[in-house]
Amino acid sequence: MTTGVRGRGARIRSAAWAYGNLVPFVFFALFPFYFMVVTSLKSNAELYSLASAPLWIQRGAIADHYRFLLERTDFLVWMRNSLVISVLATGVSLAISIPAGYSLARLRFAGVGGFGTAVFITYLVPPTLLFLPLSRVVVWLGIADTIWALVVTYPTFLVPFSTWLLMGYFRTVPREMEECALVDGASRMQALLRIALPMAVPGIVCATLFGFTLTWNEFIYALTFVSQTANKTAVVGVTADLIRGDIYYWGSLMAGAVLASVPIVICYVFFLDYYVSGLTAGSVKG
Amino acid sequence: MAVGPGVLDATAVTGGGRLGRVRRWWEQEHVFGYGLILPALVLLACLVAYPFLMAVYLSLSDYWVGSPGRFVGLANFREILGNDVFRQTVRNSFVFTGIALTLKTVLGVWLALLLARNLSGKRLIRGAVLLPFVIPTALSTLGWWWMFDSLYSVVNWTGIRLGLLNPPGPNWLGVPAYAMAAVIAVNVWRGLPFFAITVLAGLVAIPREHYEAAEVDGAGAWGRFRYVTLPLLRPVLAVVILFSTIFTFSDFNIVYVLTRGGPVNTTHLFATLAYQVGLQGGNLGQGAAISLFLFPMLGVVVFLQLRYIRRE
Amino acid sequence: MSARVDRRQFLKTAAASAAGMAWLASGRAPAVAQKRELTFLSWNHFVPASDDELRRQAEVFGKQAGVAVRVDTIAHLQLPAKFAAEAQAEAGHDMIINAGSNPFLYERMLADVGDIVDELGRKYGGWYPFAAESARTGSGWRAVPWFWISFPGTYNQAHFKAAGLEPPKTWADLLRDGKILKRQGHPVGIAISHCNDAHSTYWSVTWSYGAKVLEADGKTPAINSDRTAQVIEWYKELFAEAMEPEVLSWDDASNNRFILSGKGSWIHNPISPYNSALANRLPIADDLNHHRSLAGPAGIHSAPPIVGLGIWKFSKNTALAKDFIRFLYRKENFDAWVVASNAFNHPPLRSFADHPIWLQNPKLAMLPKEAEFAHPRGWPAKPSDAVQRIDNNFILADMVAKAVGGMPARRAMEWAQDQVAQAVKGQLKAA
């Protein structure tokens, strides 16, 4: 820490400056969420009245929209599906991309550059249309209209992404440590598991968080590969059920958005701990 | 510095027999390397290669939803290039991606630097800043849509009350410039956490000694950023920008929910136009051509950037 | 070293939780329906009670036939992606809702339902021609017309009364009255944007002024004409003096909110706002009323959405699906379903049309007569995938939007003519 170098006053000024700078960011990030919460708690009469203030609740908060969501739709089933699918798909993707990322970042063998590029290029394929041929594959695998259709297809966009993210992190890990381990008699797998992997934990946390979020939020595959209400994910279930032609159930839609975000927020809070601990440990010390 | 096979033979591998031979074989750098990427390659070959080649073929055929097509070469590409809605879409995409990406990069690095500081309550702040990335896009975009609604816009209501806007306030989704500003704002809102958190992870990986050394040398805050942070951040930043470029170019949800490409196609992006032409209009061949249009160009960009990253 | 341990701990926890989740998932009993299952993909009906009734009938039919019938409904804007995926995979539902030009787009993929169309037509007084046209392709019947959605004028009679106005009879009346209403703070509203209502209105207005988009051959663009110029002038004046710029950003739901909020005095829409006001017991239901489609120099014409039922060719339950359709069209079932929709679903069969529900409510009494003014989109051309594309690419709304944005009408029409030509050029070869 640099306590000794600068004085107390300077430190306070600097912290105040940082907080001041953070305020607009936090406001920008939170305002829409605040607004969604407010909307989800308003009665329809207030929601659709031109005289009322959209910014806060004037006529009392109500839980009707939440009740509607929980009692009149299969929201809880959708949430469970989303959870199972996201965890499995993210887990599978990490299991595949951690070794791949390490291999592409660290090892030297013929064609490593080509493989790296090939993995990446697949990411350029626009999903807007990719889902059409993929739907045929899903039917061929016999997993159409089940949650497995999503568990199997989500890694297609998670693996390239996580592989490349992890490559970046593996590169920031000093090579010397692994080399020492190898010289000391460790196998390559041991060097990967004992040395490189723990050091890349911030990267793995990042990949996990992003992977989880991407799968949780995925829309087009979840819409097209699954039809039964009992197998839908939260995002598809909420939009498919609460948009009825030219009538939108705004209150319940926003309630769905809020509730669908909660588990993922919890997961972030949980992971942020590890993230921060990685931070304070000074991360990479030889 | 790669570890030579000699080192391995001498030290790492002990024991003989069949197991030993397998182990020796496995310890070779190239075998180990291939082995580790094999699962990824199998997955991508099975689940991406076929659909991808199919998509390429579609763009070269007059395929329709639900009916077979034949090979027509580059006819689809010629046709879309002749359509001014498509040319408008190309312009929109570059404006959208250019502005959104610049904002995300600058603000993202700035935010990451702020988040990296040891402030009290930083966990709370980090959690808050992450929120936009956490809320499912398909739902949060609906929230934004409601914020821009022509009758009940909370943005306009607040702006008017604060005296910042003249009643009735901007017609957010009905005027080309405002509509573009709105979709960019939502994209930045949603994409900023991705930048910030990834850059933050990169910042964390920078050894403190570098800063201490720079400080001893008398470098100020800007100097430390310019000569220590930025160069060491480059590999992470390059990957993030690369991914974000692709994410942003292929954005679908925001435009589809907020404007469906309107007003008068001034917010159409490749993905939304491809959806409109290929799925709703049924012309899969042209739809595929639209969504693959940037593929060669992005491919070149990616190739160059990858080479750059590898050199790092 | 403690950080290192933390990380190991993290990795272990992560691995353990993934394993636990796998276990949780494998424990889920697979929903294997041993019974034969008939599946139907439909949209979320604009009046939810209509879907409830449909599901009830499906269950009754399922019990009778000894099968399970599953009705999946999703938001209507999500349907195209779903259809495309099912057609591509040649797997999915047995039956689908078949709206707009879908029967033409998926002509090769849909089973011929001519037998059942003939049978029902003979039994119930024949099909309305506009409904029949939108279900019959060059190669046969690819849909059974299911219902159509009348598209009358919806107005707030309190606002009209306050201004001393009668409900309009012609598009010119609407323009004249709209100017007065806007000055009183209650503008009228027609969407000029990327949404379905924008097309429905444009087709109605353009026919009423004797203009067309395509010649009867379905191939020759005909939008660039003096009559279209008249239509554009009418739109420009309405936009400037009777509406607010917000119509440029509207989606299908915006005009409903506009009239339900009490701000708007008139919209062009199905009766869904009235129905939703009744269902939610909003006081504005008393003020809302409907009037028949507006007239122009060339008479009264309307472009109501027309919806059919289709059966995928790849379905293994074709006969069962046809039985289900017959069941839905039994008089008592069809009537119950119309009642559940609160008069929203209009029967395409003549002898179903005299259901008392419309006469019970004077605000709805004139709706069945709307059938006389109705044409499928594209008229005088036959409906086709090209017509679908004209709608899907929002050519008509964009032409008007360009003109109200200041582009000379002539140039806007030239642009639209070119776009229509391109929509036709890519036309799907007939099956």
Coordinates of C-alpha atoms in Angstrom, one line a residue, chain C:
Chain C
M1 CA -0.6 -19.4 0.5
S2 CA -4.1 -18.9 1.8
A3 CA -5.2 -17.5 -1.5
R4 CA -4.0 -20.7 -3.2
V5 CA -6.1 -22.8 -0.9
D6 CA -9.1 -20.5 -1.5
R7 CA -8.8 -21.1 -5.2
R8 CA -8.5 -24.9 -4.8
Q9 CA -11.5 -24.6 -2.6
F10 CA -13.2 -22.7 -5.3
L11 CA -12.5 -25.2 -7.9
K12 CA -13.7 -28.0 -5.7
T13 CA -16.9 -26.2 -4.8
A14 CA -17.5 -25.5 -8.5
A15 CA -17.0 -29.1 -9.5
A16 CA -19.2 -30.3 -6.7
S17 CA -22.0 -28.0 -7.5
A18 CA -21.9 -29.0 -11.2
A19 CA -22.1 -32.6 -10.2
G20 CA -25.0 -31.9 -7.9
M21 CA -26.8 -30.1 -10.6
A22 CA -26.3 -33.0 -13.0
W23 CA -27.8 -35.2 -10.4
L24 CA -30.7 -32.9 -9.9
A25 CA -31.3 -32.9 -13.6
S26 CA -31.1 -36.7 -14.0
G27 CA -33.5 -37.1 -11.2
R28 CA -36.2 -35.3 -13.2
A29 CA -38.7 -37.7 -14.3
P30 CA -38.8 -37.5 -18.1
A31 CA -42.2 -36.3 -19.2
V32 CA -42.9 -39.3 -21.4
A33 CA -46.5 -39.4 -22.5
Q34 CA -47.2 -43.0 -23.3
K35 CA -50.5 -41.9 -24.8
R36 CA -50.6 -40.8 -28.3
E37 CA -50.2 -37.0 -28.4
L38 CA -51.6 -34.4 -30.8
T39 CA -49.8 -31.1 -30.6
F40 CA -51.0 -27.7 -31.7
L41 CA -48.9 -24.5 -31.9
S42 CA -51.0 -21.4 -31.7
W43 CA -50.5 -17.8 -30.7
N44 CA -51.4 -16.2 -27.4
H45 CA -54.9 -15.1 -28.2
F46 CA -55.4 -11.4 -27.8
V47 CA -58.3 -12.2 -25.6
P48 CA -56.9 -14.8 -23.1
A49 CA -60.3 -16.4 -22.3
S50 CA -60.4 -17.6 -25.9
D51 CA -57.4 -19.8 -25.3
D52 CA -58.9 -21.1 -22.1
E53 CA -61.9 -22.3 -24.0
L54 CA -59.7 -23.8 -26.7
R55 CA -57.8 -25.8 -24.2
R56 CA -61.0 -26.9 -22.5
Q57 CA -62.3 -28.2 -25.9
A58 CA -58.9 -29.8 -26.6
E59 CA -59.2 -31.7 -23.4
V60 CA -62.7 -32.9 -24.1
F61 CA -61.7 -34.0 -27.5
G62 CA -58.7 -35.8 -26.0
K63 CA -60.8 -37.7 -23.6
Q64 CA -63.2 -38.7 -26.4
A65 CA -60.5 -39.8 -28.8
G66 CA -58.4 -41.4 -26.1
V67 CA -55.4 -39.2 -26.9
A68 CA -53.6 -36.3 -25.2
V69 CA -54.0 -33.0 -26.9
R70 CA -51.4 -30.3 -26.2
V71 CA -52.0 -26.7 -27.1
D72 CA -48.8 -24.6 -27.0
T73 CA -49.4 -20.9 -27.3
I74 CA -46.6 -18.3 -27.6
A75 CA -46.5 -14.6 -28.5
H76 CA -47.5 -14.0 -32.1
L77 CA -44.2 -12.2 -33.0
Q78 CA -42.3 -15.3 -31.9
L79 CA -44.1 -17.6 -34.3
P80 CA -42.1 -17.1 -37.6
A81 CA -38.9 -18.4 -35.9
K82 CA -40.7 -21.4 -34.6
F83 CA -42.3 -22.2 -37.9
A84 CA -39.0 -21.9 -39.8
A85 CA -37.3 -24.2 -37.3
E86 CA -40.0 -26.8 -37.5
A87 CA -40.1 -26.8 -41.2
Q88 CA -36.4 -27.0 -41.4
A89 CA -36.2 -29.9 -39.0
E90 CA -39.3 -31.5 -40.3
A91 CA -40.4 -32.2 -36.8
G92 CA -42.4 -30.3 -34.1
H93 CA -46.1 -29.8 -33.7
D94 CA -48.8 -31.5 -35.7
M95 CA -51.0 -28.5 -36.2
I96 CA -50.1 -24.8 -36.5
I97 CA -52.0 -21.6 -36.5
N98 CA -51.7 -20.4 -40.1
A99 CA -52.2 -16.7 -40.3
G100 CA -51.5 -14.2 -43.1
S101 CA -49.7 -15.6 -46.0
N102 CA -48.3 -18.5 -44.1
P103 CA -50.2 -21.1 -46.2
F104 CA -48.3 -19.7 -49.2
L105 CA -44.9 -19.5 -47.6
Y106 CA -45.1 -23.1 -46.3
E107 CA -47.1 -24.4 -49.2
R108 CA -44.8 -27.4 -49.7
M109 CA -44.7 -28.2 -46.1
L110 CA -48.4 -28.2 -45.3
A111 CA -50.8 -31.0 -45.8
D112 CA -53.7 -30.6 -48.1
V113 CA -56.9 -30.0 -46.1
G114 CA -59.3 -29.7 -49.0
D115 CA -61.5 -32.5 -47.9
I116 CA -62.3 -31.0 -44.6
V117 CA -62.7 -27.5 -46.0
D118 CA -65.3 -28.8 -48.5
E119 CA -67.1 -30.8 -45.8
L120 CA -67.3 -27.8 -43.4
G121 CA -68.3 -25.4 -46.2
R122 CA -71.2 -27.7 -47.3
K123 CA -72.4 -28.1 -43.7
Y124 CA -72.3 -24.5 -42.6
G125 CA -73.4 -22.3 -45.4
G126 CA -70.1 -21.8 -47.2
W127 CA -67.0 -19.8 -46.6
Y128 CA -66.6 -16.1 -47.0
P129 CA -64.6 -15.6 -50.3
F130 CA -61.9 -13.5 -48.6
A131 CA -61.3 -16.2 -46.0
A132 CA -61.3 -19.0 -48.7
E133 CA -58.8 -17.1 -50.8
S134 CA -56.3 -16.7 -48.1
A135 CA -56.3 -20.5 -47.5
R136 CA -56.2 -21.8 -51.0
T137 CA -52.9 -21.9 -52.9
G138 CA -52.3 -22.9 -56.5
S139 CA -51.8 -26.4 -55.4
G140 CA -54.8 -26.8 -53.0
W141 CA -56.1 -25.9 -49.6
R142 CA -53.2 -25.5 -47.2
A143 CA -55.3 -24.1 -44.3
V144 CA -58.8 -24.3 -42.9
P145 CA -60.0 -20.7 -42.3
W146 CA -60.4 -20.5 -38.6
F147 CA -61.4 -16.9 -37.8
W148 CA -60.9 -13.4 -38.9
I149 CA -60.5 -10.3 -36.8
S150 CA -62.7 -7.3 -37.8
F151 CA -60.8 -4.1 -38.0
P152 CA -63.3 -1.3 -37.4
G153 CA -62.8 2.2 -36.1
T154 CA -62.6 2.5 -32.3
Y155 CA -63.5 5.9 -30.9
N156 CA -63.9 7.6 -27.6
Q157 CA -67.5 8.8 -27.8
A158 CA -67.0 11.2 -24.8
H159 CA -64.4 13.1 -26.8
F160 CA -66.5 13.1 -29.9
K161 CA -69.5 14.4 -28.0
A162 CA -67.5 17.1 -26.3
A163 CA -66.4 18.3 -29.7
G164 CA -70.0 18.1 -31.0
L165 CA -69.0 15.5 -33.5
E166 CA -70.7 12.4 -34.9
P167 CA -68.6 9.3 -35.5
P168 CA -66.9 9.6 -39.0
K169 CA -68.2 7.8 -42.1
T170 CA -65.4 8.4 -44.5
W171 CA -61.6 8.8 -44.3
A172 CA -62.2 12.5 -45.2
D173 CA -64.5 12.9 -42.2
L174 CA -61.8 11.4 -40.0
L175 CA -59.3 14.0 -41.3
R176 CA -61.8 16.9 -40.8
D177 CA -62.9 15.7 -37.3
G178 CA -59.4 14.7 -36.3
K179 CA -58.1 18.3 -36.7
I180 CA -60.8 19.5 -34.3
L181 CA -60.1 16.7 -31.9
K182 CA -56.4 17.3 -31.8
R183 CA -56.9 21.0 -31.0
Q184 CA -59.0 19.8 -28.0
G185 CA -56.1 17.7 -26.8
H186 CA -57.4 14.4 -28.1
P187 CA -55.6 13.5 -31.4
V188 CA -56.4 10.4 -33.5
G189 CA -53.9 7.7 -34.1
I190 CA -52.8 5.5 -37.0
A191 CA -49.5 3.7 -36.7
I192 CA -46.9 4.7 -39.4
S193 CA -44.2 2.4 -38.2
H194 CA -42.8 -1.1 -38.3
C195 CA -45.9 -2.9 -37.0
N196 CA -48.8 -5.0 -38.3
D197 CA -51.5 -2.4 -37.6
A198 CA -49.7 0.0 -39.9
H199 CA -50.3 -2.4 -42.8
S200 CA -53.8 -3.2 -42.0
T201 CA -54.7 0.5 -42.1
Y202 CA -52.7 1.2 -45.2
W203 CA -54.4 -1.5 -47.2
S204 CA -57.8 -0.3 -46.1
V205 CA -57.2 3.3 -46.9
T206 CA -55.5 2.5 -50.2
W207 CA -58.4 0.4 -51.5
S208 CA -60.9 3.0 -50.3
Y209 CA -59.1 5.5 -52.5
G210 CA -59.1 3.1 -55.5
A211 CA -55.3 2.6 -55.4
K212 CA -53.5 -0.7 -55.3
V213 CA -50.0 -2.0 -54.6
L214 CA -49.9 -4.9 -57.1
E215 CA -51.8 -5.5 -60.3
A216 CA -54.2 -8.4 -60.3
D217 CA -51.5 -10.7 -61.9
G218 CA -49.6 -10.5 -58.6
K219 CA -46.4 -9.6 -60.4
T220 CA -46.6 -6.1 -61.6
P221 CA -46.0 -3.3 -59.1
A222 CA -48.7 -0.7 -59.2
I223 CA -48.1 1.4 -56.2
N224 CA -46.7 4.4 -58.1
S225 CA -49.9 6.1 -59.1
D226 CA -51.9 9.3 -58.8
R227 CA -54.3 7.5 -56.5
T228 CA -51.5 6.5 -54.2
A229 CA -50.4 10.1 -54.2
Q230 CA -53.8 11.0 -53.0
V231 CA -53.5 8.5 -50.2
I232 CA -50.1 9.9 -49.2
E233 CA -51.5 13.5 -49.2
W234 CA -54.3 12.3 -46.9
Y235 CA -51.8 10.7 -44.6
K236 CA -49.6 13.8 -44.6
E237 CA -52.4 16.0 -43.6
L238 CA -53.7 13.6 -41.0
F239 CA -50.2 13.3 -39.6
A240 CA -49.5 17.0 -39.4
E241 CA -52.9 18.2 -38.1
A242 CA -54.8 15.4 -36.5
M243 CA -52.0 13.1 -35.0
E244 CA -48.9 13.4 -33.0
P245 CA -45.4 12.3 -34.1
E246 CA -45.5 9.4 -31.7
V247 CA -47.3 7.4 -34.4
L248 CA -43.9 7.0 -36.1
S249 CA -42.7 4.8 -33.2
W250 CA -45.8 2.8 -32.5
D251 CA -46.0 -1.0 -32.2
D252 CA -49.2 -3.0 -32.2
A253 CA -49.9 -2.3 -28.6
S254 CA -49.2 1.5 -28.6
N255 CA -52.6 2.5 -30.1
N256 CA -54.4 0.4 -27.5
R257 CA -52.6 2.2 -24.8
F258 CA -53.2 5.5 -26.6
I259 CA -57.0 5.1 -26.5
L260 CA -57.2 3.4 -23.2
S261 CA -55.2 6.2 -21.5
G262 CA -58.0 8.6 -22.5
K263 CA -55.6 10.7 -24.5
G264 CA -56.6 9.4 -28.0
S265 CA -60.0 9.9 -29.5
W266 CA -59.8 7.4 -32.4
I267 CA -57.8 4.5 -33.5
H268 CA -58.0 1.9 -36.3
N269 CA -57.8 -1.5 -34.5
P270 CA -59.6 -4.7 -33.7
I271 CA -61.9 -4.5 -30.6
S272 CA -59.1 -5.7 -28.3
P273 CA -58.8 -2.4 -26.3
Y274 CA -62.5 -2.5 -25.6
N275 CA -62.3 -6.1 -24.5
S276 CA -59.3 -5.5 -22.3
A277 CA -61.0 -2.5 -20.8
L278 CA -64.0 -4.7 -20.0
A279 CA -61.8 -7.5 -18.6
N280 CA -59.9 -5.1 -16.4
R281 CA -63.0 -3.2 -15.4
L282 CA -61.5 0.1 -16.6
P283 CA -64.1 2.9 -16.5
I284 CA -63.1 3.9 -20.1
A285 CA -65.0 0.9 -21.4
D286 CA -68.1 3.0 -21.2
D287 CA -66.6 5.7 -23.5
L288 CA -65.3 3.3 -26.1
N289 CA -67.4 2.5 -29.1
H290 CA -66.9 1.1 -32.6
H291 CA -68.1 2.2 -36.0
R292 CA -68.0 0.4 -39.4
S293 CA -65.0 0.7 -41.7
L294 CA -64.5 4.0 -43.3
A295 CA -65.4 4.8 -46.9
G296 CA -63.4 6.5 -49.6
P297 CA -64.1 7.6 -53.1
A298 CA -63.9 3.9 -54.2
G299 CA -66.1 2.6 -51.5
I300 CA -65.6 0.7 -48.2
H301 CA -62.8 -1.8 -48.0
S302 CA -61.1 -3.4 -45.1
A303 CA -58.0 -5.7 -44.5
P304 CA -58.8 -7.7 -41.5
P305 CA -56.3 -10.2 -40.3
I306 CA -57.4 -13.7 -41.4
V307 CA -56.3 -16.8 -39.5
G308 CA -56.4 -20.4 -40.5
L309 CA -55.4 -23.9 -39.2
G310 CA -52.8 -25.9 -40.9
I311 CA -51.4 -29.4 -40.5
W312 CA -47.7 -30.1 -41.2
K313 CA -47.0 -32.7 -43.9
F314 CA -44.5 -34.4 -41.6
S315 CA -47.1 -34.9 -38.9
K316 CA -47.9 -38.5 -38.2
N317 CA -51.3 -37.6 -36.8
T318 CA -52.9 -36.0 -39.9
A319 CA -56.2 -37.9 -39.5
L320 CA -56.4 -37.2 -35.8
A321 CA -55.7 -33.5 -36.5
K322 CA -58.5 -33.4 -39.0
D323 CA -60.8 -35.0 -36.4
F324 CA -59.8 -32.4 -34.0
I325 CA -60.5 -29.6 -36.5
R326 CA -64.0 -31.1 -37.1
F327 CA -64.5 -31.1 -33.4
L328 CA -63.6 -27.5 -33.0
Y329 CA -66.0 -26.6 -35.8
R330 CA -69.0 -28.3 -34.2
K331 CA -71.6 -25.6 -33.8
E332 CA -71.7 -25.7 -30.0
N333 CA -68.0 -25.7 -29.7
F334 CA -67.4 -22.9 -32.2
D335 CA -70.1 -20.8 -30.6
A336 CA -68.7 -21.3 -27.1
W337 CA -65.3 -20.2 -28.4
V338 CA -66.7 -17.1 -30.0
V339 CA -68.4 -16.2 -26.8
A340 CA -65.3 -16.8 -24.8
S341 CA -63.4 -14.3 -27.1
N342 CA -66.2 -11.8 -26.4
A343 CA -67.0 -11.4 -30.1
F344 CA -63.4 -11.0 -31.1
N345 CA -63.2 -14.1 -33.2
H346 CA -65.3 -13.8 -36.3
P347 CA -66.4 -17.1 -38.0
P348 CA -65.3 -17.5 -41.6
L349 CA -68.4 -19.7 -42.2
R350 CA -71.6 -17.9 -43.1
S351 CA -74.0 -19.9 -40.9
F352 CA -71.9 -19.3 -37.8
A353 CA -72.0 -15.5 -38.4
D354 CA -75.4 -14.8 -37.0
H355 CA -74.5 -15.6 -33.4
P356 CA -76.5 -13.5 -31.0
I357 CA -73.4 -12.3 -29.2
W358 CA -72.9 -9.4 -31.6
L359 CA -76.5 -8.3 -31.4
Q360 CA -76.5 -8.3 -27.6
N361 CA -74.1 -5.4 -27.4
P362 CA -74.9 -2.4 -29.6
K363 CA -71.2 -1.5 -29.6
L364 CA -70.4 -4.7 -31.5
A365 CA -73.6 -5.1 -33.5
M366 CA -72.1 -3.8 -36.8
L367 CA -69.1 -6.1 -36.7
P368 CA -70.3 -9.2 -38.6
K369 CA -71.2 -6.9 -41.5
E370 CA -67.5 -6.0 -41.9
A371 CA -67.2 -9.3 -43.8
E372 CA -68.7 -7.6 -46.8
F373 CA -65.8 -5.1 -47.0
A374 CA -63.0 -7.6 -46.4
H375 CA -60.2 -8.6 -48.8
P376 CA -57.1 -10.5 -48.2
R377 CA -54.0 -8.3 -48.4
G378 CA -52.6 -7.9 -51.9
W379 CA -56.0 -7.6 -53.4
P380 CA -56.8 -7.3 -56.3
A381 CA -53.8 -9.7 -56.6
K382 CA -54.2 -13.1 -54.9
P383 CA -52.4 -13.5 -51.6
S384 CA -48.9 -14.9 -52.0
D385 CA -45.6 -15.0 -50.3
A386 CA -44.7 -11.8 -52.2
V387 CA -47.6 -10.0 -50.5
Q388 CA -46.3 -11.4 -47.2
R389 CA -42.9 -9.9 -48.0
I390 CA -44.4 -6.5 -48.8
D391 CA -45.9 -6.5 -45.3
N392 CA -42.9 -8.0 -43.5
N393 CA -40.5 -5.5 -45.0
F394 CA -42.8 -2.7 -43.9
I395 CA -42.7 -1.2 -47.4
L396 CA -46.1 0.5 -47.2
A397 CA -45.6 2.0 -43.8
D398 CA -42.1 3.2 -44.7
M399 CA -43.3 4.8 -47.9
V400 CA -45.8 6.8 -45.9
A401 CA -43.2 7.6 -43.2
K402 CA -40.8 8.9 -45.7
A403 CA -43.5 11.1 -47.2
V404 CA -44.6 12.5 -43.9
G405 CA -41.0 13.1 -43.0
G406 CA -40.7 15.4 -45.9
M407 CA -39.8 13.3 -48.9
P408 CA -41.8 14.3 -52.0
A409 CA -44.7 11.9 -52.5
R410 CA -43.4 11.0 -56.0
R411 CA -40.0 10.0 -54.7
A412 CA -41.5 8.0 -51.9
M413 CA -43.7 6.1 -54.4
E414 CA -40.8 5.4 -56.7
W415 CA -38.9 4.0 -53.7
A416 CA -41.9 1.8 -52.8
Q417 CA -42.4 0.7 -56.4
D418 CA -38.8 -0.5 -56.5
Q419 CA -39.1 -2.3 -53.1
V420 CA -42.3 -4.0 -54.3
A421 CA -40.6 -5.0 -57.5
Q422 CA -37.8 -6.6 -55.4
A423 CA -40.4 -8.4 -53.1
V424 CA -42.0 -9.9 -56.2
K425 CA -38.7 -10.7 -57.9
G426 CA -37.7 -13.2 -55.3
Q427 CA -41.0 -14.9 -55.5
L428 CA -41.2 -18.4 -54.4
K429 CA -41.8 -20.9 -57.2
A430 CA -45.2 -22.5 -57.0
A431 CA -45.2 -26.0 -55.6

